[in-house]
mmCIF file of C-alpha atoms in Angstrom:
data_model
loop_
_atom_site.group_PDB
_atom_site.id
_atom_site.type_symbol
_atom_site.label_atom_id
_atom_site.label_comp_id
_atom_site.label_asym_id
_atom_site.label_seq_id
_atom_site.Cartn_x
_atom_site.Cartn_y
_atom_site.Cartn_z
ATOM 1 C CA GLN C 1 179.787 135.277 -13.708
ATOM 2 C CA ALA C 2 181.310 135.039 -9.962
ATOM 3 C CA GLU C 3 183.971 132.770 -10.902
ATOM 4 C CA ASP C 4 185.364 134.887 -13.817
ATOM 5 C CA GLY C 5 185.382 137.597 -10.941
ATOM 6 C CA ILE C 6 187.214 136.342 -8.490
ATOM 7 C CA ARG C 7 189.837 135.085 -11.837
ATOM 8 C CA ASP C 8 190.333 138.781 -13.351
ATOM 9 C CA VAL C 9 191.118 139.846 -9.023
ATOM 10 C CA GLU C 10 193.409 137.103 -8.412
ATOM 11 C CA ARG C 11 195.107 138.193 -12.093
ATOM 12 C CA SER C 12 195.160 141.673 -11.602
ATOM 13 C CA ARG C 13 196.725 140.717 -7.686
ATOM 14 C CA GLY C 14 197.669 138.076 -7.031
ATOM 15 C CA LEU C 15 195.942 137.831 -4.118
ATOM 16 C CA GLY C 16 195.030 133.809 -4.341
ATOM 17 C CA ASP C 17 192.991 132.234 -2.312
ATOM 18 C CA VAL C 18 192.327 134.923 -0.556
ATOM 19 C CA TYR C 19 189.301 135.654 -2.681
ATOM 20 C CA LYS C 20 188.059 131.981 -3.550
ATOM 21 C CA ARG C 21 185.549 131.207 -0.834
ATOM 22 C CA GLN C 22 183.537 133.765 1.219
ATOM 23 C CA ASP C 23 181.337 132.611 4.246
ATOM 24 C CA VAL C 24 177.551 133.666 4.110
ATOM 25 C CA ILE C 25 175.784 134.836 7.146
ATOM 26 C CA LEU C 26 171.678 134.691 6.825
ATOM 27 C CA LEU C 27 169.262 135.821 9.175
ATOM 28 C CA THR C 28 166.340 133.912 9.184
ATOM 29 C CA LYS C 29 162.633 132.983 11.520
ATOM 30 C CA ASN C 30 159.832 131.933 9.194
ATOM 31 C CA SER C 31 161.442 133.081 6.096
ATOM 32 C CA VAL C 32 160.021 130.582 4.010
ATOM 33 C CA LYS C 33 158.281 133.489 2.026
ATOM 34 C CA PRO C 34 158.250 135.442 0.003
ATOM 35 C CA CYS C 35 161.193 134.059 -1.461
ATOM 36 C CA LEU C 36 163.744 131.905 0.326
ATOM 37 C CA ASP C 37 164.122 129.237 -2.190
ATOM 38 C CA LEU C 38 164.665 132.091 -4.675
ATOM 39 C CA CYS C 39 167.137 134.064 -2.187
ATOM 40 C CA LEU C 40 169.133 130.053 -1.542
ATOM 41 C CA ARG C 41 169.221 129.947 -5.495
ATOM 42 C CA SER C 42 170.609 133.537 -5.932
ATOM 43 C CA ILE C 43 173.435 132.489 -3.399
ATOM 44 C CA LYS C 44 174.672 129.302 -5.072
ATOM 45 C CA ARG C 45 174.699 130.547 -8.442
ATOM 46 C CA GLU C 46 176.554 134.480 -7.256
ATOM 47 C CA ILE C 47 178.333 134.106 -4.231
ATOM 48 C CA PRO C 48 181.784 131.173 -4.254
ATOM 49 C CA VAL C 49 180.433 129.719 -0.494
ATOM 50 C CA ASN C 50 182.337 128.609 1.864
ATOM 51 C CA ARG C 51 179.807 128.315 4.683
ATOM 52 C CA LEU C 52 176.334 129.308 4.891
ATOM 53 C CA ILE C 53 176.011 130.638 8.079
ATOM 54 C CA VAL C 54 171.951 130.281 9.357
ATOM 55 C CA VAL C 55 171.179 132.510 12.773
ATOM 56 C CA ASP C 56 167.504 131.101 12.675
ATOM 57 C CA GLY C 57 165.854 133.217 15.543
ATOM 58 C CA GLY C 58 162.850 129.776 16.210
ATOM 59 C CA SER C 59 161.363 129.365 12.387
ATOM 60 C CA THR C 60 158.510 126.771 12.480
ATOM 61 C CA ASP C 61 157.389 126.804 8.155
ATOM 62 C CA GLY C 62 159.832 124.907 7.071
ATOM 63 C CA THR C 63 162.790 127.191 6.864
ATOM 64 C CA LEU C 64 165.310 124.705 7.737
ATOM 65 C CA ASN C 65 164.554 122.262 6.019
ATOM 66 C CA ILE C 66 164.352 124.179 2.704
ATOM 67 C CA ILE C 67 167.689 125.509 3.805
ATOM 68 C CA LYS C 68 168.664 122.591 4.222
ATOM 69 C CA ARG C 69 168.382 120.788 1.043
ATOM 70 C CA TYR C 70 171.270 123.339 -0.569
ATOM 71 C CA LYS C 71 173.927 120.866 0.912
ATOM 72 C CA SER C 72 176.702 122.758 -1.667
ATOM 73 C CA LEU C 73 176.428 125.874 0.614
ATOM 74 C CA ASN C 74 177.471 123.914 3.478
ATOM 75 C CA PRO C 75 174.936 125.022 5.886
ATOM 76 C CA LEU C 76 175.797 125.871 9.742
ATOM 77 C CA ILE C 77 172.502 126.228 11.611
ATOM 78 C CA ILE C 78 172.516 128.476 14.891
ATOM 79 C CA ILE C 79 169.632 129.059 16.858
ATOM 80 C CA ASP C 80 168.864 132.195 18.841
ATOM 81 C CA LYS C 81 165.158 132.073 19.939
ATOM 82 C CA ASN C 82 165.653 134.660 22.625
ATOM 83 C CA GLY C 83 167.648 136.837 20.373
ATOM 84 C CA ASN C 84 167.004 140.013 18.220
ATOM 85 C CA ARG C 85 168.794 140.966 14.692
ATOM 86 C CA ALA C 86 171.605 142.659 16.651
ATOM 87 C CA THR C 87 172.386 138.942 18.805
ATOM 88 C CA ALA C 88 172.200 137.310 15.589
ATOM 89 C CA ARG C 89 174.939 139.269 13.430
ATOM 90 C CA GLN C 90 176.818 139.068 16.097
ATOM 91 C CA ILE C 91 176.771 135.455 16.470
ATOM 92 C CA GLY C 92 177.035 135.289 12.689
ATOM 93 C CA ILE C 93 179.865 137.117 12.605
ATOM 94 C CA SER C 94 181.970 135.672 16.108
ATOM 95 C CA LYS C 95 181.402 131.777 13.332
ATOM 96 C CA ILE C 96 182.879 133.590 10.025
ATOM 97 C CA GLU C 97 186.299 131.894 9.033
ATOM 98 C CA THR C 98 187.181 133.602 5.665
ATOM 99 C CA LYS C 99 188.810 137.173 4.666
ATOM 100 C CA PHE C 100 185.536 138.561 3.433
ATOM 101 C CA PHE C 101 182.073 136.937 3.966
ATOM 102 C CA ALA C 102 178.332 138.933 3.201
ATOM 103 C CA PHE C 103 175.181 139.100 4.665
ATOM 104 C CA ILE C 104 171.994 138.328 2.486
ATOM 105 C CA ASP C 105 169.039 138.680 3.599
ATOM 106 C CA SER C 106 166.444 136.089 3.588
ATOM 107 C CA ASP C 107 164.357 137.891 1.521
ATOM 108 C CA VAL C 108 167.006 139.673 -1.214
ATOM 109 C CA VAL C 109 167.412 137.557 -4.467
ATOM 110 C CA LEU C 110 170.970 138.304 -6.373
ATOM 111 C CA PRO C 111 170.831 139.436 -9.640
ATOM 112 C CA SER C 112 173.596 137.968 -12.340
ATOM 113 C CA GLY C 113 177.145 139.139 -11.410
ATOM 114 C CA TRP C 114 176.481 140.964 -8.451
ATOM 115 C CA PHE C 115 179.837 138.798 -6.568
ATOM 116 C CA LYS C 116 181.956 139.790 -9.526
ATOM 117 C CA GLU C 117 180.531 143.795 -9.065
ATOM 118 C CA ALA C 118 181.126 143.682 -5.477
ATOM 119 C CA ILE C 119 184.424 142.295 -4.928
ATOM 120 C CA ARG C 120 186.168 144.867 -8.031
ATOM 121 C CA TYR C 121 185.586 147.303 -5.093
ATOM 122 C CA PHE C 122 188.604 145.384 -2.567
ATOM 123 C CA ASN C 123 191.340 145.975 -4.826
ATOM 124 C CA ASP C 124 191.383 149.330 -2.310
ATOM 125 C CA PRO C 125 192.974 147.705 0.460
ATOM 126 C CA SER C 126 191.329 150.600 2.138
ATOM 127 C CA VAL C 127 187.264 149.516 1.127
ATOM 128 C CA GLY C 128 186.087 147.653 4.359
ATOM 129 C CA ALA C 129 182.108 146.845 2.982
ATOM 130 C CA VAL C 130 180.555 147.261 -0.259
ATOM 131 C CA TRP C 131 176.512 147.532 0.024
ATOM 132 C CA GLY C 132 174.442 147.323 -2.697
ATOM 133 C CA ALA C 133 171.390 149.532 -3.814
ATOM 134 C CA THR C 134 167.507 147.713 -3.364
ATOM 135 C CA ILE C 135 165.202 147.284 -6.435
ATOM 136 C CA PRO C 136 161.561 146.459 -4.409
ATOM 137 C CA LEU C 137 159.090 143.679 -5.597
ATOM 138 C CA ASN C 138 157.063 143.819 -3.151
ATOM 139 C CA PRO C 139 154.054 145.376 -5.179
ATOM 140 C CA LYS C 140 153.138 147.454 -2.087
ATOM 141 C CA LYS C 141 156.773 148.589 -1.655
ATOM 142 C CA LEU C 142 157.374 148.912 -5.112
ATOM 143 C CA LYS C 143 154.356 151.534 -5.497
ATOM 144 C CA TYR C 144 155.752 153.321 -2.288
ATOM 145 C CA PHE C 145 159.845 153.890 -3.789
ATOM 146 C CA THR C 146 157.975 154.564 -7.736
ATOM 147 C CA ALA C 147 156.127 157.708 -6.036
ATOM 148 C CA MET C 148 158.792 158.754 -4.221
ATOM 149 C CA ALA C 149 161.300 158.104 -6.694
ATOM 150 C CA ARG C 150 159.233 160.542 -8.263
ATOM 151 C CA PHE C 151 158.905 162.727 -5.672
ATOM 152 C CA TYR C 152 162.876 163.282 -5.233
ATOM 153 C CA LYS C 153 162.920 163.239 -9.322
ATOM 154 C CA LYS C 154 165.117 160.085 -8.968
ATOM 155 C CA SER C 155 165.823 156.332 -10.438
ATOM 156 C CA LEU C 156 165.184 153.371 -7.568
ATOM 157 C CA THR C 157 168.564 152.720 -7.607
ATOM 158 C CA GLU C 158 169.337 156.626 -7.357
ATOM 159 C CA LEU C 159 167.164 156.442 -4.806
ATOM 160 C CA SER C 160 167.712 153.792 -2.459
ATOM 161 C CA LYS C 161 171.740 154.593 -3.073
ATOM 162 C CA GLN C 162 170.777 158.262 -1.718
ATOM 163 C CA THR C 163 169.640 156.420 1.695
ATOM 164 C CA GLY C 164 172.248 154.154 2.116
ATOM 165 C CA SER C 165 174.520 156.821 1.727
ATOM 166 C CA ILE C 166 172.935 157.711 4.836
ATOM 167 C CA ARG C 167 171.957 155.347 6.945
ATOM 168 C CA GLY C 168 174.120 151.483 7.204
ATOM 169 C CA MET C 169 171.965 148.877 5.566
ATOM 170 C CA LEU C 170 172.746 144.998 4.948
ATOM 171 C CA HIS C 171 170.403 143.493 2.644
ATOM 172 C CA ASP C 172 173.927 142.691 0.275
ATOM 173 C CA THR C 173 176.633 143.753 1.808
ATOM 174 C CA LEU C 174 180.601 141.881 1.538
ATOM 175 C CA ILE C 175 182.723 143.112 4.211
ATOM 176 C CA ARG C 176 186.166 142.344 5.358
ATOM 177 C CA THR C 177 186.528 140.210 8.179
ATOM 178 C CA SER C 178 189.055 142.400 9.972
ATOM 179 C CA ALA C 179 187.040 145.227 10.143
ATOM 180 C CA VAL C 180 184.562 143.798 12.189
ATOM 181 C CA GLU C 181 186.728 140.627 14.129
ATOM 182 C CA ASP C 182 186.682 143.058 17.445
ATOM 183 C CA ILE C 183 183.018 144.741 16.992
ATOM 184 C CA ARG C 184 180.447 143.873 19.891
ATOM 185 C CA ILE C 185 177.234 145.156 19.180
ATOM 186 C CA PRO C 186 174.212 146.017 21.619
ATOM 187 C CA PRO C 187 172.087 143.812 21.797
ATOM 188 C CA TYR C 188 169.412 145.634 22.227
ATOM 189 C CA LEU C 189 169.817 147.072 18.621
ATOM 190 C CA HIS C 190 166.867 144.787 17.289
ATOM 191 C CA VAL C 191 166.981 148.004 15.263
ATOM 192 C CA MET C 192 169.619 150.208 13.816
ATOM 193 C CA GLU C 193 172.079 147.261 14.497
ATOM 194 C CA ASP C 194 173.330 147.782 10.639
ATOM 195 C CA HIS C 195 174.574 150.453 11.094
ATOM 196 C CA TYR C 196 176.139 150.080 14.223
ATOM 197 C CA ILE C 197 177.796 147.553 12.517
ATOM 198 C CA ARG C 198 178.650 150.509 9.263
ATOM 199 C CA MET C 199 180.168 152.397 11.928
ATOM 200 C CA HIS C 200 182.589 150.169 13.401
ATOM 201 C CA VAL C 201 183.779 148.855 9.984
ATOM 202 C CA GLU C 202 184.303 152.899 9.567
ATOM 203 C CA LYS C 203 186.575 153.337 12.376
ATOM 204 C CA LYS C 204 189.181 152.129 10.291
ATOM 205 C CA TYR C 205 188.096 151.512 6.230
ATOM 206 C CA LYS C 206 185.736 152.962 4.114
ATOM 207 C CA TRP C 207 181.907 151.886 4.022
ATOM 208 C CA ILE C 208 181.150 151.833 -0.041
ATOM 209 C CA SER C 209 177.656 152.654 -1.224
ATOM 210 C CA THR C 210 176.273 152.168 -4.504
ATOM 211 C CA ASP C 211 173.987 151.327 -7.061
ATOM 212 C CA LYS C 212 175.939 148.444 -9.065
ATOM 213 C CA PRO C 213 175.950 146.278 -8.062
ATOM 214 C CA TYR C 214 172.258 145.918 -6.804
ATOM 215 C CA CYS C 215 169.792 143.333 -5.181
ATOM 216 C CA PHE C 216 166.105 143.094 -5.687
ATOM 217 C CA HIS C 217 164.415 143.020 -2.158
ATOM 218 C CA TYR C 218 161.003 141.538 -1.385
ATOM 219 C CA PHE C 219 161.093 143.539 1.988
ATOM 220 C CA ARG C 220 158.963 141.404 4.458
ATOM 221 C CA GLU C 221 156.335 143.336 6.327
ATOM 222 C CA LYS C 222 157.939 144.746 9.684
ATOM 223 C CA ASN C 223 155.709 146.112 12.790
ATOM 224 C CA PRO C 224 155.656 149.828 11.949
ATOM 225 C CA SER C 225 156.227 151.015 15.281
ATOM 226 C CA GLU C 226 159.738 149.601 14.657
ATOM 227 C CA ALA C 227 160.487 153.319 13.249
ATOM 228 C CA PHE C 228 159.987 154.606 16.631
ATOM 229 C CA LEU C 229 163.493 152.904 17.398
ATOM 230 C CA ASP C 230 164.521 154.037 13.850
ATOM 231 C CA ALA C 231 164.019 157.377 14.917
ATOM 232 C CA TYR C 232 165.429 157.628 18.052
ATOM 233 C CA TYR C 233 168.618 155.531 17.669
ATOM 234 C CA GLY C 234 169.212 157.300 14.071
ATOM 235 C CA TRP C 235 169.467 160.322 16.778
ATOM 236 C CA LYS C 236 171.497 158.374 19.608
ATOM 237 C CA TYR C 237 174.090 157.356 16.758
ATOM 238 C CA GLY C 238 174.039 160.503 14.596
ATOM 239 C CA VAL C 239 172.433 158.610 11.839
ATOM 240 C CA TYR C 240 170.648 162.033 10.612
ATOM 241 C CA SER C 241 171.245 165.690 11.545
ATOM 242 C CA LYS C 242 168.790 167.583 13.331
ATOM 243 C CA THR C 243 168.518 169.349 9.350
ATOM 244 C CA TRP C 244 167.419 165.802 8.286
ATOM 245 C CA TYR C 245 164.540 165.530 10.918
ATOM 246 C CA VAL C 246 163.430 169.015 10.467
ATOM 247 C CA LYS C 247 163.423 168.447 6.892
ATOM 248 C CA HIS C 248 161.532 164.888 7.243
ATOM 249 C CA LEU C 249 158.848 166.967 9.518
ATOM 250 C CA MET C 250 158.202 169.465 6.694
ATOM 251 C CA LEU C 251 158.077 166.928 4.141
ATOM 252 C CA PHE C 252 155.619 164.464 6.150
ATOM 253 C CA TRP C 253 152.178 165.756 4.755
ATOM 254 C CA ALA C 254 153.692 166.947 1.215
ATOM 255 C CA LYS C 255 154.994 163.063 0.776
ATOM 256 C CA LEU C 256 151.916 160.986 1.865
ATOM 257 C CA LEU C 257 149.466 163.540 -0.165
ATOM 258 C CA TYR C 258 152.012 163.043 -3.655
ATOM 259 C CA LEU C 259 151.573 158.834 -2.355
ATOM 260 C CA LEU C 260 148.036 158.648 -2.515
ATOM 261 C CA LEU C 261 147.313 160.676 -5.927
ATOM 262 C CA PHE C 262 150.507 158.889 -7.097
ATOM 263 C CA THR C 263 149.613 155.419 -6.226
ATOM 264 C CA ALA C 264 145.898 156.312 -5.618
ATOM 265 C CA ASP C 265 145.993 152.681 -3.072
ATOM 266 C CA THR C 266 145.006 153.742 0.481
ATOM 267 C CA SER C 267 146.370 150.545 1.930
ATOM 268 C CA VAL C 268 149.619 151.764 1.307
ATOM 269 C CA VAL C 269 149.054 155.155 2.035
ATOM 270 C CA ASP C 270 148.000 153.572 5.524
ATOM 271 C CA GLU C 271 150.609 151.661 6.218
ATOM 272 C CA GLU C 272 152.941 154.637 5.414
ATOM 273 C CA LEU C 273 150.999 157.449 7.356
ATOM 274 C CA LYS C 274 151.380 154.427 10.304
ATOM 275 C CA LYS C 275 155.000 154.367 9.896
ATOM 276 C CA GLU C 276 155.358 157.898 9.876
ATOM 277 C CA LEU C 277 153.092 159.083 12.877
ATOM 278 C CA TYR C 278 155.576 156.439 15.417
ATOM 279 C CA PHE C 279 158.643 158.225 13.456
ATOM 280 C CA LEU C 280 156.953 161.378 14.230
ATOM 281 C CA LYS C 281 156.586 160.970 18.096
ATOM 282 C CA ALA C 282 159.881 159.868 18.566
ATOM 283 C CA THR C 283 161.606 162.755 16.598
ATOM 284 C CA ILE C 284 158.941 164.790 18.923
ATOM 285 C CA ASP C 285 159.811 163.146 22.117
ATOM 286 C CA ILE C 286 163.845 163.076 21.343
ATOM 287 C CA MET C 287 163.087 167.414 20.580
ATOM 288 C CA ARG C 288 161.535 167.408 24.084
ATOM 289 C CA GLY C 289 164.829 166.231 25.419
ATOM 290 C CA LYS C 290 162.855 162.929 26.300
#
């Protein structure tokens, strides 16, 4: 199906080799669980890969052994033990040698037809990147997002698309290389480095957030304290407006109560409460001018 998508575009636009092979950047660190093998299989099936550029943070769980088995993806492995997501993405971008490339997270599985759907957007030369909505597969996250979709009266993909229309994310993103060839991602951005890339793309091109294509996302567990940095840099880079922050604070307890009633799972509520308290602390600090 991916090859069909390429041929369709070539026939309609006469673009030839431009669309034939794409580099794919994969960031890893002890990524065997929850789904690295499934992720790689889906990349192999869906994307005509030139090279799989792997930037690894020092895995010790066999991550690199699994990647090396996918010889047809022509893996290029770079070790970045002392870096973070910002430095890893910068390294990955510096190794791109194709006109388009994809960021795929190691806890993402691409569904059938992903590339065929994504590549069509580039019929428009003003499009610089296409990001697909996520459908959660982690049981806790699925409970959470299902509850929030009901809360906001949206489908899972509509809720994800709405979030992606505000904040740049890179779970499954196809990007025009010329849109980021001169980017310099601030190395301190362990969080919000994805939105920084979006801001850079939007200097010259359109960023498309869509529910078609979409991906399946296992959501590897993160430290809830990252929510503090999300709020802080969300303010610094103008991701969230003042109105958005006020709405977020006003809905804080209502959302948690709804989450408890809908899921009847205190572990889901406890995890979200911890994250929200970090976010709340950052928001208060921001409003106090700290």
